[in-house]
Coordinates of N, CA and C in Angstrom, one line a residue:
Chain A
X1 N 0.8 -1.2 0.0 CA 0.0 0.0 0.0 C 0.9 1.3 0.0
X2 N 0.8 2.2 -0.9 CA 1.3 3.4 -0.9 C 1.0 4.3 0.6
X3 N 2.4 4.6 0.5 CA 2.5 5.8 1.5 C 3.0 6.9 1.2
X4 N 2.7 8.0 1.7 CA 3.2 9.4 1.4 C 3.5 10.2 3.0
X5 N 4.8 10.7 2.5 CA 5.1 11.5 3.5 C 6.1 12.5 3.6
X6 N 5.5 13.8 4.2 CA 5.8 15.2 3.8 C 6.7 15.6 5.2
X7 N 8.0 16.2 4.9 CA 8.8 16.9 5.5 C 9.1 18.1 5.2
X8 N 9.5 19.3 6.4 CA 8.6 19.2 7.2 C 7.0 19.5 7.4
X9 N 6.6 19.6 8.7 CA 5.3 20.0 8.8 C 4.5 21.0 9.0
X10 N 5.6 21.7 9.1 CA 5.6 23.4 9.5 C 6.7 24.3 8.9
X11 N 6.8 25.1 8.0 CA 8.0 25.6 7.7 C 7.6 27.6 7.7
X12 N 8.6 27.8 8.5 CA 8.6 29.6 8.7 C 9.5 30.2 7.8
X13 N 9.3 31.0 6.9 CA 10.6 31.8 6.2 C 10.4 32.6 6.1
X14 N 11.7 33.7 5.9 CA 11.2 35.4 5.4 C 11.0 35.7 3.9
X15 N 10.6 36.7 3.8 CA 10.1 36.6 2.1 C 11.4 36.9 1.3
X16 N 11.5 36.2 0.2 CA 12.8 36.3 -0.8 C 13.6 35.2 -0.1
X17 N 12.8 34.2 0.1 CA 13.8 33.1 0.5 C 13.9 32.0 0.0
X18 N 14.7 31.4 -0.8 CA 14.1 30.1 -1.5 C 14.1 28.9 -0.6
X19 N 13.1 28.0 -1.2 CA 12.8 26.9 -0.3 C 12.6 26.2 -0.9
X20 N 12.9 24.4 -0.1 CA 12.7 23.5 -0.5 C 11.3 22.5 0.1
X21 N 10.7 21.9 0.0 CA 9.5 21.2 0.7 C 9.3 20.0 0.2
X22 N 9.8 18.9 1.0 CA 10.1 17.2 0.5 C 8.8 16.2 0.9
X23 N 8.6 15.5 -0.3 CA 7.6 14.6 -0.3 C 8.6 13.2 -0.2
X24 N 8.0 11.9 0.3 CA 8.3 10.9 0.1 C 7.1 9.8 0.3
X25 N 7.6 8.1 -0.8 CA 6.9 7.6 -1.1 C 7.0 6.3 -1.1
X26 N 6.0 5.2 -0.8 CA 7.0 3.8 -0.6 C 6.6 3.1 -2.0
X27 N 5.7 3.6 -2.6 CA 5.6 2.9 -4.1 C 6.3 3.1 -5.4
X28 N 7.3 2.7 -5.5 CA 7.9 3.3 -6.5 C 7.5 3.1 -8.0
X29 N 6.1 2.5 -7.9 CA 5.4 2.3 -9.2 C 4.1 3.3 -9.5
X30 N 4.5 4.5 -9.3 CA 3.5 5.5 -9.6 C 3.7 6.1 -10.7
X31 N 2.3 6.3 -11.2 CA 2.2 6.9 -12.7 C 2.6 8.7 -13.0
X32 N 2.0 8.8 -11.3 CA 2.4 10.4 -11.6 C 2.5 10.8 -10.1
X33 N 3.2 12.5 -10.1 CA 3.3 12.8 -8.9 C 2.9 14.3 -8.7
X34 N 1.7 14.5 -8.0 CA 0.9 15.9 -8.0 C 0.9 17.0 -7.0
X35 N 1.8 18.1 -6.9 CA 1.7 18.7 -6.0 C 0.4 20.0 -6.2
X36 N -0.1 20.1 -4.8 CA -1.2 20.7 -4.5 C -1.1 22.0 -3.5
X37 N -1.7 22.3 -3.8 CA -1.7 24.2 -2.5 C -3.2 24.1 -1.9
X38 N -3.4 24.6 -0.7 CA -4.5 24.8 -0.1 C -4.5 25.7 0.7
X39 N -5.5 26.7 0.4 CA -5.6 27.7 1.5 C -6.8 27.3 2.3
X40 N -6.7 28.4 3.9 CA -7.3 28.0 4.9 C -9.1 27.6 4.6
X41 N -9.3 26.8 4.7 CA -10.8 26.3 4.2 C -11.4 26.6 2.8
X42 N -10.4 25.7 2.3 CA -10.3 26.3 0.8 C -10.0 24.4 0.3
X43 N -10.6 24.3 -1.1 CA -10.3 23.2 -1.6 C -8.8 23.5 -2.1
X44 N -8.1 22.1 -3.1 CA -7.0 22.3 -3.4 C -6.6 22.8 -4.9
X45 N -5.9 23.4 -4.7 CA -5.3 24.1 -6.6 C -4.3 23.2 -6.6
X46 N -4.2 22.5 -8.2 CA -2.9 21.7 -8.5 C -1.9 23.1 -8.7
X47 N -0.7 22.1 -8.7 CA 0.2 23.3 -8.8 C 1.1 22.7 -9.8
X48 N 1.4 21.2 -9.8 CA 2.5 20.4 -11.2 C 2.4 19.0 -10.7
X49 N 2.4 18.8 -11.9 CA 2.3 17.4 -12.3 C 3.1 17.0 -12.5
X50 N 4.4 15.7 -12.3 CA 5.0 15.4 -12.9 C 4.5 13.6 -13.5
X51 N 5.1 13.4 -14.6 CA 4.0 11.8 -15.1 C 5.5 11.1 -14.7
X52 N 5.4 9.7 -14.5 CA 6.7 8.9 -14.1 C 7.7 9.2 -14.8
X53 N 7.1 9.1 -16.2 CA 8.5 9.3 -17.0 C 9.7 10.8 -17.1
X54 N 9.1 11.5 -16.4 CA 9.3 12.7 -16.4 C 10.2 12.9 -14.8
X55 N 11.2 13.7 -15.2 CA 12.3 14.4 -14.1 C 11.7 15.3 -13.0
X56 N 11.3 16.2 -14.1 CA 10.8 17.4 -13.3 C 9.8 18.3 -14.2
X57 N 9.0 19.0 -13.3 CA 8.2 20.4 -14.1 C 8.4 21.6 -13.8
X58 N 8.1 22.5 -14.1 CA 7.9 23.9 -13.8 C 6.9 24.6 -14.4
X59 N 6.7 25.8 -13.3 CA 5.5 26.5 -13.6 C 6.1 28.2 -12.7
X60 N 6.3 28.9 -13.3 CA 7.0 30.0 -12.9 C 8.0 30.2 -11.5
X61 N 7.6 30.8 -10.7 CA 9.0 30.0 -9.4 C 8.5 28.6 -8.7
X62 N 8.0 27.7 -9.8 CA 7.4 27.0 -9.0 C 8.3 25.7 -9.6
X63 N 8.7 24.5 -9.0 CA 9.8 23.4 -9.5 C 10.1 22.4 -9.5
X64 N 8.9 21.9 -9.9 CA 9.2 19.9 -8.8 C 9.7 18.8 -9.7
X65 N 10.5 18.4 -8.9 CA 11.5 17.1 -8.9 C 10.5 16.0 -9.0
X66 N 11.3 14.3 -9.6 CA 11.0 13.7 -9.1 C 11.8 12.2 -9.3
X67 N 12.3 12.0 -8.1 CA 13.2 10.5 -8.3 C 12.3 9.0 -7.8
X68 N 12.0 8.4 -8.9 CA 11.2 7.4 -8.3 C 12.1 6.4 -7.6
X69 N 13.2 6.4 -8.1 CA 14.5 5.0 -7.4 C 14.2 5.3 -6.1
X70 N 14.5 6.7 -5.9 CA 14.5 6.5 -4.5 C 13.4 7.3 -3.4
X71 N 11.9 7.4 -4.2 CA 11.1 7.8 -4.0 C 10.7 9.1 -3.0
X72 N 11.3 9.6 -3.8 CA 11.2 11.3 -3.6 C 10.9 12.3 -4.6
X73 N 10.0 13.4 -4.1 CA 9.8 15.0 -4.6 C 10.3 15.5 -4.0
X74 N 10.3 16.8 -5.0 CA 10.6 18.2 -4.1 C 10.1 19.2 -4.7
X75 N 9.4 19.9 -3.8 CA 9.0 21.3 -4.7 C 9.9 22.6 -4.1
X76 N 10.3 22.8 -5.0 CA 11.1 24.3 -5.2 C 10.6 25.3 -5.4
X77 N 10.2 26.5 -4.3 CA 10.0 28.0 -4.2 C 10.9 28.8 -4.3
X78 N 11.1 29.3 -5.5 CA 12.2 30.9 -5.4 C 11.6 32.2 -5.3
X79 N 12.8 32.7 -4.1 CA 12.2 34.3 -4.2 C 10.6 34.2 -3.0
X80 N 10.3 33.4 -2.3 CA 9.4 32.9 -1.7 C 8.2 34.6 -1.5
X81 N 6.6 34.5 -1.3 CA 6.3 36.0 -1.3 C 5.1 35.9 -0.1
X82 N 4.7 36.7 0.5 CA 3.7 36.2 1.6 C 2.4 35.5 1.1
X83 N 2.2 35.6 0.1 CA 1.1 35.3 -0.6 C 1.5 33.6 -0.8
X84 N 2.5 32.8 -0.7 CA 2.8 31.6 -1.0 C 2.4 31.1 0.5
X85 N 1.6 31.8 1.0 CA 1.4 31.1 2.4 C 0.2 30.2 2.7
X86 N 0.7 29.1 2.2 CA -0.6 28.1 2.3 C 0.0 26.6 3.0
X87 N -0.7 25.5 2.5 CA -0.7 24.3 3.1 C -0.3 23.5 1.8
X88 N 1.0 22.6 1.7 CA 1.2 22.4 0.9 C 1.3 20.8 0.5
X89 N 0.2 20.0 -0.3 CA 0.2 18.7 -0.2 C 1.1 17.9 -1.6
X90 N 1.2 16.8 -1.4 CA 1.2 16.1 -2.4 C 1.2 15.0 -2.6
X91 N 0.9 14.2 -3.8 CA 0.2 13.0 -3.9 C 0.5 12.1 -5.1
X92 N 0.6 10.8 -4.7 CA 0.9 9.8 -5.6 C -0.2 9.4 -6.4
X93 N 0.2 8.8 -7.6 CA -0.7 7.9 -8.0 C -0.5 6.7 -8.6
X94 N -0.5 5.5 -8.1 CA -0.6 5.0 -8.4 C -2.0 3.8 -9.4
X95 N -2.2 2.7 -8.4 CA -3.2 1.9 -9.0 C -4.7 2.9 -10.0
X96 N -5.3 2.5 -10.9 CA -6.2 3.1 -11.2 C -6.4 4.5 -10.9
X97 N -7.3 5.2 -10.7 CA -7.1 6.9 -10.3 C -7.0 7.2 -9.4
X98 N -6.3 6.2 -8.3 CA -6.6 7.1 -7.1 C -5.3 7.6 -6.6
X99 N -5.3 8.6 -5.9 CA -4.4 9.4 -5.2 C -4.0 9.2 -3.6
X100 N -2.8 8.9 -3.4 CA -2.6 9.0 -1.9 C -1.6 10.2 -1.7
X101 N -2.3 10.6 0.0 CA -1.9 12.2 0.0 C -0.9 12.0 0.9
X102 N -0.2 12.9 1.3 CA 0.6 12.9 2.4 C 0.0 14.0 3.0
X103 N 0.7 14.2 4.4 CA -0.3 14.8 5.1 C -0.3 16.5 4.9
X104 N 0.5 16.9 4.5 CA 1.0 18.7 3.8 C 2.0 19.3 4.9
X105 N 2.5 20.3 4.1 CA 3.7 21.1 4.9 C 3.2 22.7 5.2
X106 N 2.5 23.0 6.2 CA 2.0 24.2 6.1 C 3.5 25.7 6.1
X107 N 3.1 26.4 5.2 CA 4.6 27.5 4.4 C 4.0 28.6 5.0
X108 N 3.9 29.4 5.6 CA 4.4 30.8 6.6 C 5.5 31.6 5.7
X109 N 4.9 32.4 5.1 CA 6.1 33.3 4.2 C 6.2 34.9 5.4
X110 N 6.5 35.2 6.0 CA 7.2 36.6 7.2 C 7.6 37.3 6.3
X111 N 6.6 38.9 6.1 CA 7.1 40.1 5.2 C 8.0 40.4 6.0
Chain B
X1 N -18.9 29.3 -17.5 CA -17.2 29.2 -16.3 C -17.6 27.9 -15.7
X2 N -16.6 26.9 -16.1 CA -16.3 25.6 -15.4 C -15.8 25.7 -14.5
X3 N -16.1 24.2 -13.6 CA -15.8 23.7 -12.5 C -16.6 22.9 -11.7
X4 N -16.7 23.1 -10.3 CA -17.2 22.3 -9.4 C -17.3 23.2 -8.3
X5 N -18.7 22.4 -8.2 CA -19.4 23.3 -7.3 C -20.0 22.2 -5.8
X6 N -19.6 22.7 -4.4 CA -20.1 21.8 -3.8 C -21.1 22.5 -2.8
X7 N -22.0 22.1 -2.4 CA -22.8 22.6 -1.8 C -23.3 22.2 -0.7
X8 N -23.4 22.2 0.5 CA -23.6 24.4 1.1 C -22.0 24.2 1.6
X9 N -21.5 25.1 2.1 CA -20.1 25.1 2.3 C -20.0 25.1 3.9
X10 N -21.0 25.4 4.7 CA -21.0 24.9 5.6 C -22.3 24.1 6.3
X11 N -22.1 22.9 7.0 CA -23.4 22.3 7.2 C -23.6 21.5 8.9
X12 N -24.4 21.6 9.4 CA -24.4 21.3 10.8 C -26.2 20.1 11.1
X13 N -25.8 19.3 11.2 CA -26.4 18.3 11.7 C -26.4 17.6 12.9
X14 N -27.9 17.3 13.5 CA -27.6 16.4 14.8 C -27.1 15.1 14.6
X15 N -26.6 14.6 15.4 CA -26.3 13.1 15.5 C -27.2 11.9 15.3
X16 N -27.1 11.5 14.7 CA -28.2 10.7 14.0 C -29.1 10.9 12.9
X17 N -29.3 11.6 12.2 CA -29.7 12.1 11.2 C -28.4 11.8 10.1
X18 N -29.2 11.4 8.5 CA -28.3 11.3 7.9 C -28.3 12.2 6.9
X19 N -27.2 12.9 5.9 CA -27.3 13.7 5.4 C -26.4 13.7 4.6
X20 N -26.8 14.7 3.1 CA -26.2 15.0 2.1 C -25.3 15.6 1.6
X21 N -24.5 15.7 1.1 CA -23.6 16.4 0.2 C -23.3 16.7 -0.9
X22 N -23.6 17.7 -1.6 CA -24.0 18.0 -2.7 C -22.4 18.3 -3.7
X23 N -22.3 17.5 -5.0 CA -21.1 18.0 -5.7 C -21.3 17.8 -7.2
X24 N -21.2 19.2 -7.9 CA -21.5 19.4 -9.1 C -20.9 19.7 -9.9
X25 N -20.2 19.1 -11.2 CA -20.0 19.6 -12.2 C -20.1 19.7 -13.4
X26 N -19.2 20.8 -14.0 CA -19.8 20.9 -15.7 C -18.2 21.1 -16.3
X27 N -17.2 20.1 -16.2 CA -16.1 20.0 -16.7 C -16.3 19.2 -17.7
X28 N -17.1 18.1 -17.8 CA -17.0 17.3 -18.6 C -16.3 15.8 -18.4
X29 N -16.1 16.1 -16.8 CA -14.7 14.6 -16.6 C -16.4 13.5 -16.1
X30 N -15.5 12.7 -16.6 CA -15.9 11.3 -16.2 C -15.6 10.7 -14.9
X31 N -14.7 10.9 -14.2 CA -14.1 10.8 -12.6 C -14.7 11.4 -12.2
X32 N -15.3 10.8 -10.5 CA -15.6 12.2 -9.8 C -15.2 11.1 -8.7
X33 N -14.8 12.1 -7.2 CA -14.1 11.2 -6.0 C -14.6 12.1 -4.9
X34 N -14.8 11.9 -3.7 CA -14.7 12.0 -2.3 C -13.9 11.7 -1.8
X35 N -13.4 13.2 -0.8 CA -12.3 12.8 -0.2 C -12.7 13.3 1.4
X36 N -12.5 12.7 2.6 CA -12.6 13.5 3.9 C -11.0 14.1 4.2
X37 N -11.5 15.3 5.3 CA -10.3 15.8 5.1 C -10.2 16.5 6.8
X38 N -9.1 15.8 8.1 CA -9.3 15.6 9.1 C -8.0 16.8 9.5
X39 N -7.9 17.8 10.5 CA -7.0 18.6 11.1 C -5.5 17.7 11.1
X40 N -5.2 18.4 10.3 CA -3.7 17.7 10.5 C -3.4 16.6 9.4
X41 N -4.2 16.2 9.2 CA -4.3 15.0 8.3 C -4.1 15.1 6.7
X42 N -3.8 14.2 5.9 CA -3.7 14.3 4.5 C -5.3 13.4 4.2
X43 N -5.6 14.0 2.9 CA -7.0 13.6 2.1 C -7.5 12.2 2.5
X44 N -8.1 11.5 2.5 CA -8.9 10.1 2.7 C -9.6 9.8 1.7
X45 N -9.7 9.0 0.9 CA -10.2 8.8 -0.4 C -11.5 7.9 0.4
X46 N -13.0 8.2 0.2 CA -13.9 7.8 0.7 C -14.6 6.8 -0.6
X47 N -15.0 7.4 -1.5 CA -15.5 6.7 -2.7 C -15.5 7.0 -4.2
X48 N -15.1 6.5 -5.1 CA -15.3 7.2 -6.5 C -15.7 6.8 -7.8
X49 N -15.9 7.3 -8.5 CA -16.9 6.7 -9.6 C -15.7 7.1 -10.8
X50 N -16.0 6.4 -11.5 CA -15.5 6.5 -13.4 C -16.4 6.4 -13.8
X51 N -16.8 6.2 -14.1 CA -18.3 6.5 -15.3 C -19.8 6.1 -14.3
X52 N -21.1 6.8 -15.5 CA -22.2 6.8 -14.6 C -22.6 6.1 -14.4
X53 N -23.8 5.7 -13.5 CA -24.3 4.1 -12.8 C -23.0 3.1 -12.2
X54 N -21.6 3.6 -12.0 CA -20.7 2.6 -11.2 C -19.8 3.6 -10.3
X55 N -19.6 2.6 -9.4 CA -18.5 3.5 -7.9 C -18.1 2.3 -7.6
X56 N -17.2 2.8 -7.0 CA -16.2 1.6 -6.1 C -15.5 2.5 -4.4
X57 N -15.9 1.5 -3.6 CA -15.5 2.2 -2.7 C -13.7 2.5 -2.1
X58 N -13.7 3.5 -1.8 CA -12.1 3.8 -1.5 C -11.6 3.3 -0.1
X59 N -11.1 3.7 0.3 CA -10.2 3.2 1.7 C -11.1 3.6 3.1
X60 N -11.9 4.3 3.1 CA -12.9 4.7 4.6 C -14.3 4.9 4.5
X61 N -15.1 3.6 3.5 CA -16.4 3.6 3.1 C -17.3 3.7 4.0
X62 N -17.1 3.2 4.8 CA -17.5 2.8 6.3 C -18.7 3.8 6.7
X63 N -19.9 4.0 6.5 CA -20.9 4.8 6.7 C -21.3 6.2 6.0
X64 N -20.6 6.1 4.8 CA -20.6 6.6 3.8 C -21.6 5.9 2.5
X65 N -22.6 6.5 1.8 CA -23.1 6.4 0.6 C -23.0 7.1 -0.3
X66 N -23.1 6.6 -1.9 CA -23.1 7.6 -3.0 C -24.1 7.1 -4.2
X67 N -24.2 7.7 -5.5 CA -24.9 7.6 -6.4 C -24.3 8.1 -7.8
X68 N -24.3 8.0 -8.7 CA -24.0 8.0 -9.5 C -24.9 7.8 -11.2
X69 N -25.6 8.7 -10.8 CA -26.9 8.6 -11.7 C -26.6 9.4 -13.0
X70 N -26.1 10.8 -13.1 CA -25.4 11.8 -14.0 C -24.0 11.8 -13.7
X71 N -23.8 12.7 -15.1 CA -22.3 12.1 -15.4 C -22.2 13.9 -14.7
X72 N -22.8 14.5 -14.4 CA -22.3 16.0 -13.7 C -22.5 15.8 -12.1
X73 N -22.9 14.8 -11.5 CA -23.4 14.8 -10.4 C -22.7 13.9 -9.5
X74 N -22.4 13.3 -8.4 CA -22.0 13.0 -7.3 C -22.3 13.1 -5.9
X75 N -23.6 12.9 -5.7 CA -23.9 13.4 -4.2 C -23.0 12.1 -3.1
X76 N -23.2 12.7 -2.1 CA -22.3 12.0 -0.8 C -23.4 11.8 0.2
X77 N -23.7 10.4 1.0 CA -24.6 10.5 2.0 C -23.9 10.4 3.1
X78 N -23.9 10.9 4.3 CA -23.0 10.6 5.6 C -24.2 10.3 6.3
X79 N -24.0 8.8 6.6 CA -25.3 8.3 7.6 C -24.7 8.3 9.0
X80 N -25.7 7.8 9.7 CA -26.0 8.0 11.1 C -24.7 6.6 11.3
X81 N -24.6 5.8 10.4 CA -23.7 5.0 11.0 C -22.2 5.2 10.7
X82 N -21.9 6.3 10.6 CA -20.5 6.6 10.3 C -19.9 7.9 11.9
X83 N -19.1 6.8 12.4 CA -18.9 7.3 13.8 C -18.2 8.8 14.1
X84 N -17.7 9.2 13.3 CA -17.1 10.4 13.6 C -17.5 11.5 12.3
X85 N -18.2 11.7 12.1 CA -18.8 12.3 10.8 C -18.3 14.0 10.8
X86 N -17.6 14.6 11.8 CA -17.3 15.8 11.8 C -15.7 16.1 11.1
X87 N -15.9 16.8 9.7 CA -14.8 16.5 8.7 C -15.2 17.8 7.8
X88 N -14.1 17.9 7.3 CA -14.1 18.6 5.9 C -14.1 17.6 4.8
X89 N -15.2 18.0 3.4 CA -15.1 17.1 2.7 C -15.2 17.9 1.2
X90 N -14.3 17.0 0.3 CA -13.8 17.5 -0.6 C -13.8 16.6 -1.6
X91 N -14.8 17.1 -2.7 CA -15.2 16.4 -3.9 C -13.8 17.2 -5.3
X92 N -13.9 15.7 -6.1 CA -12.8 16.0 -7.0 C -13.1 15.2 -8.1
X93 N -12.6 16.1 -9.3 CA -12.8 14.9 -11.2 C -11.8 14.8 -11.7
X94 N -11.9 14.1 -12.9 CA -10.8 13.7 -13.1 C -11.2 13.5 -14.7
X95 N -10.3 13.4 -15.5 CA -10.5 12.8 -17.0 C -10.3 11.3 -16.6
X96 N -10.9 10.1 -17.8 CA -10.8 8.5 -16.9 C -9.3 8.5 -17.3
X97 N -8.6 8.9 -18.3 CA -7.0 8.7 -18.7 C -5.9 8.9 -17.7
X98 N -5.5 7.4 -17.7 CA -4.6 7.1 -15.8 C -3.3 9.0 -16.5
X99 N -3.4 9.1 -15.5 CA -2.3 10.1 -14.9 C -3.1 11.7 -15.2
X100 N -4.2 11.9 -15.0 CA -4.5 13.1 -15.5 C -4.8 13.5 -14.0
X101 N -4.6 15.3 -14.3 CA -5.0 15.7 -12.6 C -6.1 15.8 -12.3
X102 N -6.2 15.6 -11.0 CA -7.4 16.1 -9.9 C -7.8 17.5 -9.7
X103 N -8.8 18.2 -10.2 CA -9.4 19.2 -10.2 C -10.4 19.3 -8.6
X104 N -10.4 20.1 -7.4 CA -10.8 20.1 -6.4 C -12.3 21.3 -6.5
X105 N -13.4 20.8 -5.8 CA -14.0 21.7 -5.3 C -13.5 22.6 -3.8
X106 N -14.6 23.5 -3.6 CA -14.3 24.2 -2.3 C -14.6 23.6 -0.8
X107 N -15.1 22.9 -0.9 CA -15.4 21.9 0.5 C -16.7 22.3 0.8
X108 N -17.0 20.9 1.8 CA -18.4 21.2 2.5 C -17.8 21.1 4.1
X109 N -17.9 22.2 5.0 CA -17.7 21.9 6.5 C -18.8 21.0 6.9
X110 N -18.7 19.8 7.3 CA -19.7 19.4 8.1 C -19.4 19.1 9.7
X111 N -20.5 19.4 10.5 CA -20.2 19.3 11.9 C -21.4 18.4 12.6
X112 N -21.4 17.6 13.0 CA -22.4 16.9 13.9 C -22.0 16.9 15.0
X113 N -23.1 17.6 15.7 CA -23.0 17.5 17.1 C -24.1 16.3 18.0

């Protein structure tokens, strides 16, 4: 059974700071790997997709990795801004369509 | 303007009463999923459908019902036998094509007291 798990669980930064925010996975047979944003009582916005066959994506300071050998993401924030201050998930997929989440890394951007 | 719509966005029921959850769309996807969503916790995949008239249940069916009658529709039932029913819940579609993303609605607060 897939697991997902997000380090850390809390991250504080000042603004213009680049950051890293690590996902890990025990299935290394996933089709794709989806990072997600959520604000406070708010559903989720994808943010990048990466499909297995694929290294990495981008989406303007936004940057995710992904090594399935050794079952890890990363999503990459440059220049971090207070407005990046949300809850930050991400999720496997393996079997048929479903998604397993990890539990998120809530980001605190400090003007 | 596409998307998904869930409705009411917050909802409060007594304990024992069973109740609905409303999730609508006009994207066009063929996926549609329920997910619960617990303080602290990552998503729970509760139940989901690929096409109309079929669902299969996910990992925390357990006093949970659904329907699947329209290919825009999705309702959620949380019955009286689902022991902890106070959750955020978050309906989501999908294209059926394995690796395509999950599009989220805005949640329903539900609270049983």
């Amino acid at each position: 059974k897939q697991e997902v798990t997000q380090i850390p669980a809390a991250l504080s930064v000042p603004e213009g700071e680049n950051l890293v925010l690590n996902c890990s996975f025990t299935d290394s047979a996933i089709y794709n790997l989806q990072w997600f944003r959520q604000d406070p009582g708010k559903g989720l916005t994808s943010l990048l997709l990466i499909q297995s066959s694929q290294r990495e994506q981008t989406s303007g300071r936004l940057n995710a990795s992904l090594d399935k050998s050794s079952g890890r993401s990363t999503l990459y924030i440059a220049a971090s801004q207070p407005g990046d201050s949300a809850t930050y998930l991400c999720a496997g997929q393996t079997s048929g369509s479903r998604l397993t989440f990890g539990e998120g890394t809530q980001l605190t951007v400090n003007p | 303007d596409g998307g998904i719509t869930q409705s009411p966005k917050y909802l409060f029921r007594k304990e024992g009463q069973n109740v609905t959850l409303s999730c609508e769309q006009n994207l066009n996807h063929d996926a549609m999923y329920w997910y619960r969503q617990d303080p602290g916790q990552g998503l729970r995949l509760i139940y989901y459908s690929q096409i109309v008239n079929d669902f299969q249940k996910g990992d925390i069916a357990e006093g949970y019902s659904v329907s699947r009658e329209k290919k825009e529709s999705f309702p959620l039932t949380v019955t009286s036998a689902q022991k902890n029913p106070t959750a955020f819940y978050l309906c989501a579609t999908s294209l059926r094509q394995q690796g395509s993303p999950l599009h989220f609605g805005n949640g329903t607060r539900l609270t049983v007291t």
